[in-house]
Short mmCIF file of C-alpha atoms in Angstrom, two decimals:
data_model
loop_
_atom_site.label_atom_id
_atom_site.label_comp_id
_atom_site.label_asym_id
_atom_site.label_seq_id
_atom_site.Cartn_x
_atom_site.Cartn_y
_atom_site.Cartn_z
CA LEU D 1 0.05 -0.22 0.15
CA ILE D 2 1.15 3.54 -0.86
CA ALA D 3 -0.85 6.23 0.96
CA VAL D 4 -0.51 9.97 -0.33
CA TYR D 5 -1.42 12.84 1.48
CA LEU D 6 -0.88 15.47 -1.46
CA ILE D 7 -1.40 19.40 -0.38
CA GLY D 8 -1.62 21.16 -3.59
CA SER D 9 -1.25 24.65 -2.21
CA ASP D 10 0.36 27.50 -4.16
CA LEU D 11 2.54 24.51 -5.58
CA GLU D 12 -0.66 23.23 -8.02
CA THR D 13 -2.07 26.80 -8.19
CA ASP D 14 1.21 28.14 -9.76
CA ASP D 15 3.20 25.31 -11.40
CA ASN D 16 0.97 22.35 -11.59
CA SER D 17 3.45 20.42 -9.24
CA ALA D 18 1.16 18.16 -7.56
CA THR D 19 -0.34 16.92 -10.55
CA ASP D 20 3.11 16.10 -12.20
CA ALA D 21 3.79 14.36 -8.78
CA ILE D 22 0.23 12.15 -9.37
CA THR D 23 1.48 11.83 -12.92
CA GLU D 24 4.61 10.09 -11.95
CA PHE D 25 2.73 7.72 -9.82
CA ILE D 26 0.66 6.74 -12.48
CA ASP D 27 3.69 6.01 -15.09
CA GLY D 28 5.05 3.96 -12.26
CA TYR D 29 1.94 1.99 -11.45
CA LYS D 30 1.33 0.85 -14.96
CA GLU D 31 2.99 -2.43 -14.63
CA THR D 32 1.16 -3.89 -11.81
CA SER D 33 -2.10 -4.84 -10.68
CA PRO D 34 -4.62 -3.86 -7.65
CA GLU D 35 -3.88 -7.30 -6.40
CA ASP D 36 -0.36 -6.42 -5.96
CA LEU D 37 -0.11 -2.78 -5.14
CA THR D 38 -2.66 -0.30 -3.89
CA ILE D 39 -2.32 3.23 -4.08
CA LEU D 40 -4.76 5.76 -2.24
CA VAL D 41 -4.22 9.42 -2.86
CA ALA D 42 -5.87 12.32 -0.99
CA TYR D 43 -5.52 15.47 -3.03
CA GLY D 44 -6.74 19.03 -2.45
CA GLY D 45 -5.74 22.26 -0.75
CA SER D 46 -5.54 24.53 -3.29
CA LYS D 47 -7.45 27.38 -5.08
CA LYS D 48 -7.14 25.31 -8.77
CA PRO D 49 -10.96 24.39 -9.77
CA GLY D 50 -11.30 20.46 -8.74
CA TRP D 51 -8.78 20.88 -6.01
CA GLU D 52 -10.63 22.28 -3.34
CA GLY D 53 -11.34 20.46 -0.25
CA MET D 54 -10.20 16.98 -0.05
CA THR D 55 -10.54 14.07 -2.69
CA ILE D 56 -9.67 10.56 -2.46
CA GLU D 57 -8.75 8.58 -5.57
CA THR D 58 -7.60 5.04 -6.01
CA LEU D 59 -4.98 5.02 -9.23
CA PRO D 60 -7.13 3.42 -11.63
CA GLN D 61 -9.64 6.42 -10.89
CA LEU D 62 -6.60 9.03 -11.17
CA LYS D 63 -5.72 7.33 -14.55
CA ASP D 64 -9.31 8.01 -15.77
CA ASP D 65 -9.49 11.39 -14.40
CA GLN D 66 -5.90 12.64 -15.88
CA LYS D 67 -7.06 11.57 -19.36
CA ASP D 68 -7.66 15.07 -20.54
CA GLY D 69 -4.40 16.21 -18.99
CA GLU D 70 -6.62 17.56 -15.71
CA VAL D 71 -6.89 16.10 -12.24
CA GLY D 72 -9.89 17.22 -10.44
CA ASN D 73 -12.49 17.44 -12.93
CA ASP D 74 -13.75 14.02 -12.94
CA GLN D 75 -16.55 12.41 -11.07
CA VAL D 76 -15.20 8.96 -10.17
CA TYR D 77 -13.77 9.36 -6.78
CA GLU D 78 -13.86 7.14 -3.25
CA PHE D 79 -14.56 10.37 -1.45
CA ARG D 80 -15.06 14.19 -2.05
CA ASP D 81 -15.64 17.13 0.19
CA PRO D 82 -14.86 20.26 -1.08
CA GLY D 83 -15.36 22.08 2.22
CA LEU D 84 -12.70 20.37 4.09
CA ASN D 85 -9.41 22.04 4.68
CA MET D 86 -6.39 19.60 4.30
CA GLY D 87 -4.04 21.40 6.86
CA THR D 88 -6.17 20.46 9.82
CA ARG D 89 -5.77 17.19 12.26
CA GLU D 90 -9.43 16.30 11.99
CA THR D 91 -9.03 15.96 7.87
CA LEU D 92 -5.49 14.05 7.94
CA THR D 93 -7.74 11.80 10.58
CA ARG D 94 -10.13 11.06 8.20
CA PHE D 95 -7.93 9.92 5.64
CA LEU D 96 -5.92 7.83 7.28
CA THR D 97 -9.09 6.30 9.16
CA PHE D 98 -10.10 5.59 5.47
CA VAL D 99 -6.51 3.79 4.47
CA ARG D 100 -7.22 1.82 7.54
CA ASP D 101 -10.74 0.90 6.56
CA HIS D 102 -10.32 0.13 3.32
CA THR D 103 -7.16 -1.65 2.93
CA THR D 104 -5.70 -4.94 4.13
CA ALA D 105 -2.02 -4.56 2.60
CA GLY D 106 1.12 -5.91 4.35
CA THR D 107 3.50 -3.66 4.01
CA SER D 108 2.44 0.04 4.09
CA TYR D 109 4.03 3.72 2.85
CA LEU D 110 2.63 6.92 4.20
CA ILE D 111 3.97 9.46 2.17
CA PHE D 112 3.08 13.53 2.78
CA SER D 113 3.82 16.14 -0.04
CA ASP D 114 3.50 19.85 0.20
CA HIS D 115 5.67 22.60 1.71
CA GLY D 116 7.68 21.58 4.92
CA GLY D 117 9.21 23.63 8.00
CA GLY D 118 10.36 20.64 10.20
CA TRP D 119 9.77 21.44 13.88
CA ASP D 120 7.14 24.33 12.84
CA GLY D 121 5.12 21.57 11.00
CA PHE D 122 3.70 21.06 7.29
CA GLY D 123 1.21 21.54 4.70
CA SER D 124 -0.19 25.00 3.29
CA ASP D 125 -3.47 24.28 2.25
CA GLN D 126 -4.84 27.53 0.17
CA ASN D 127 -7.94 27.90 3.06
CA PRO D 128 -7.62 31.30 4.15
CA ASP D 129 -8.01 29.94 7.72
CA ASP D 130 -5.21 27.21 7.42
CA ASP D 131 -1.80 27.30 9.67
CA GLY D 132 -0.85 23.97 8.64
CA LEU D 133 -0.51 20.66 10.39
CA ALA D 134 1.75 21.24 13.65
CA LEU D 135 3.75 18.08 14.49
CA ALA D 136 1.24 17.07 17.47
CA ASP D 137 -1.34 16.62 14.77
CA PHE D 138 0.99 13.90 12.90
CA SER D 139 0.77 12.44 16.36
CA ALA D 140 -2.68 12.53 17.35
CA SER D 141 -3.96 11.53 13.90
CA LEU D 142 -1.34 8.59 13.53
CA ALA D 143 -2.52 7.49 17.17
CA SER D 144 -6.46 7.92 16.85
CA SER D 145 -6.63 6.18 13.40
CA GLY D 146 -4.62 3.28 14.36
CA PHE D 147 -2.51 3.28 10.93
CA SER D 148 0.88 2.57 11.82
CA PRO D 149 2.72 2.45 8.13
CA ASP D 150 6.40 0.74 7.74
CA LEU D 151 7.77 3.72 6.53
CA ILE D 152 6.42 7.55 6.63
CA GLY D 153 8.12 10.03 4.18
CA PHE D 154 7.91 13.80 3.77
CA ASP D 155 8.65 14.85 -0.29
CA ALA D 156 8.68 18.37 1.47
CA CYS D 157 11.49 20.71 2.79
CA LEU D 158 13.21 20.25 6.13
CA MET D 159 11.73 17.26 7.91
CA ALA D 160 14.38 15.21 8.89
CA THR D 161 14.66 16.68 11.96
CA ILE D 162 14.56 15.15 15.59
CA GLU D 163 11.26 16.52 16.19
CA VAL D 164 9.53 15.17 13.34
CA ALA D 165 11.06 11.96 14.22
CA LYS D 166 9.76 11.96 17.85
CA ALA D 167 6.46 12.86 16.49
CA VAL D 168 6.29 9.69 14.12
CA SER D 169 8.55 7.31 15.92
CA PRO D 170 5.79 5.55 17.65
CA HIS D 171 3.99 4.98 14.62
CA THR D 172 6.79 3.78 12.18
CA GLY D 173 10.01 1.95 12.18
CA LEU D 174 11.24 4.26 9.27
CA LEU D 175 11.32 8.25 8.31
CA LEU D 176 12.39 9.71 5.08
CA GLY D 177 12.77 13.33 4.64
CA SER D 178 15.19 15.77 3.95
CA GLU D 179 17.62 18.14 6.16
CA GLU D 180 17.53 21.16 3.51
CA LEU D 181 15.13 22.80 1.00
CA GLU D 182 13.67 20.33 -1.76
CA PRO D 183 13.63 21.17 -5.39
CA GLY D 184 10.18 21.96 -6.89
CA ASP D 185 10.20 18.52 -8.55
CA GLY D 186 10.80 16.53 -5.59
CA TRP D 187 11.17 12.83 -5.68
CA LYS D 188 10.79 10.58 -8.86
CA ASN D 189 7.53 8.80 -7.86
CA ASP D 190 7.75 7.04 -11.16
CA GLU D 191 10.96 5.01 -10.48
CA TRP D 192 10.32 4.08 -6.63
CA THR D 193 6.69 3.02 -7.46
CA ARG D 194 7.86 1.19 -10.50
CA VAL D 195 10.27 -1.05 -7.92
CA ILE D 196 7.52 -1.81 -5.95
CA ALA D 197 5.27 -2.80 -8.97
CA ARG D 198 7.85 -5.21 -10.01
CA GLU D 199 8.70 -6.51 -6.70
CA PRO D 200 6.15 -6.18 -4.00
CA GLN D 201 8.38 -8.04 -1.51
CA THR D 202 11.03 -5.52 -1.72
CA PRO D 203 11.84 -4.70 2.15
CA PRO D 204 10.64 -0.81 3.14
CA GLN D 205 14.46 0.04 3.88
CA ASP D 206 15.60 -0.88 0.02
CA VAL D 207 12.55 1.04 -1.17
CA GLY D 208 13.64 4.26 0.94
CA LYS D 209 17.41 3.97 -0.21
CA GLY D 210 16.15 3.75 -4.06
CA ILE D 211 13.94 6.82 -3.50
CA ILE D 212 17.32 8.59 -1.81
CA ASP D 213 19.26 7.35 -5.12
CA GLY D 214 16.36 8.55 -7.55
CA TYR D 215 15.98 11.96 -5.83
CA MET D 216 19.87 12.37 -5.84
CA GLU D 217 19.75 12.21 -9.55
CA ARG D 218 17.67 15.21 -10.01
CA GLU D 219 19.70 18.02 -11.47
CA SER D 220 19.18 20.69 -8.82
CA THR D 221 22.06 20.83 -6.48
CA GLN D 222 22.48 20.96 -2.58
CA LYS D 223 19.77 18.31 -1.99
CA THR D 224 19.65 16.21 1.00
CA LEU D 225 17.74 12.86 1.75
CA ALA D 226 18.03 10.65 4.96
CA LEU D 227 16.48 7.55 5.58
CA LEU D 228 15.88 7.25 9.39
CA ASP D 229 15.60 4.25 11.75
CA THR D 230 13.22 5.91 14.59
CA THR D 231 13.62 3.55 16.70
CA LYS D 232 16.78 5.52 17.90
CA THR D 233 14.89 8.49 18.38
CA ALA D 234 14.38 8.14 22.01
CA GLY D 235 18.11 7.32 22.48
CA VAL D 236 18.86 10.35 20.68
CA ILE D 237 16.82 12.41 22.70
CA THR D 238 18.15 11.21 26.09
CA ALA D 239 21.62 11.90 24.79
CA LEU D 240 20.35 15.37 24.09
CA ASP D 241 18.79 16.40 27.08
CA ALA D 242 21.71 14.89 28.98
CA PHE D 243 24.27 17.12 27.35
CA GLY D 244 22.08 20.09 28.04
CA SER D 245 21.78 19.22 31.78
CA SER D 246 25.36 18.82 32.15
CA LEU D 247 26.55 22.23 30.73
CA PRO D 248 27.04 25.17 33.48
CA GLU D 249 25.31 27.92 33.30
CA ASP D 250 27.57 30.78 33.11
CA GLU D 251 28.44 33.35 30.69
CA GLU D 252 31.84 32.02 29.57
CA THR D 253 29.58 28.74 28.64
CA THR D 254 27.18 30.71 26.92
CA ARG D 255 29.66 32.41 24.84
CA LYS D 256 31.33 29.21 23.66
CA LEU D 257 27.60 27.69 22.67
CA ALA D 258 27.28 30.92 20.86
CA SER D 259 30.40 30.68 18.69
CA VAL D 260 29.90 27.10 17.75
CA TYR D 261 26.42 27.38 17.10
CA ARG D 262 26.91 30.43 14.47
CA ASP D 263 29.68 28.28 12.54
CA GLN D 264 27.02 25.48 11.90
CA LYS D 265 26.04 24.34 8.81
CA PHE D 266 22.13 25.83 8.50
CA PHE D 267 19.48 24.65 6.76
CA GLY D 268 16.25 26.41 5.34
CA GLY D 269 17.89 29.23 3.47
CA GLU D 270 17.69 32.81 4.61
CA SER D 271 15.05 31.91 7.02
CA ALA D 272 17.26 28.84 8.53
CA THR D 273 15.04 26.72 11.04
CA SER D 274 17.73 23.59 11.72
CA VAL D 275 21.26 22.66 12.39
CA ASP D 276 22.94 19.60 11.76
CA LEU D 277 22.96 17.64 15.13
CA VAL D 278 26.22 15.53 14.10
CA THR D 279 28.25 18.48 13.47
CA LEU D 280 27.16 20.64 16.22
CA SER D 281 28.33 17.95 18.81
CA ASN D 282 31.52 17.33 17.00
CA ALA D 283 32.04 20.86 17.37
#
């Protein structure tokens, strides 16, 4: 099972980026059958006609929907509510519950696609009242839905952080995300979907590594993508807490920390939001 939560936002309104991502999934899915692979895509969150609210479609439905080159203008779907906001906990929970109730897959992947902000959350529904999904929303939605995928991936900027790992670690063994900003074309969804289509028994960690390899072939530079073992998350947090507690509370220590922090590799461009923990620790 591949479950995709795809918020179109301005990426779809301005550049059809979300439609391009769906097209890649369709291309990769062509070599399989519903018995081997189920793909459910929730899309919406954009001002583009047909992208209001949330729609859930299977890949065969999306193939029919897209025949005229547009997604969202067909009347064949599993679920549609133009009044929903994909940037809320309630809507995400509705999708995850739908996935849980309508599939019996063995191995499962949950992919989020839109803008990412690391510790500040994910998603930017173009609904004027949207604040996006906080990390607590992911924890609550996964817990209340009971859906625990083998891999959770963020095709989005800045989501490979310890804060994100803490939010999802009770519900998955693998987290795939980028420390750095992502280019607009994102992952090569056709390639890794095709791998699962040809070899459904491929271990999730190998699928994750394949996503990384394909992504790094994109022409854009300064890319990062990491596959994280979330079972290690609690240990990292414990070590960070111990490190912080051991620091003397004096002016000299504060000056040294400030100096080390200024010299680190930051991620997020001009509005840097995160720093690499390994290089910070080594300093």
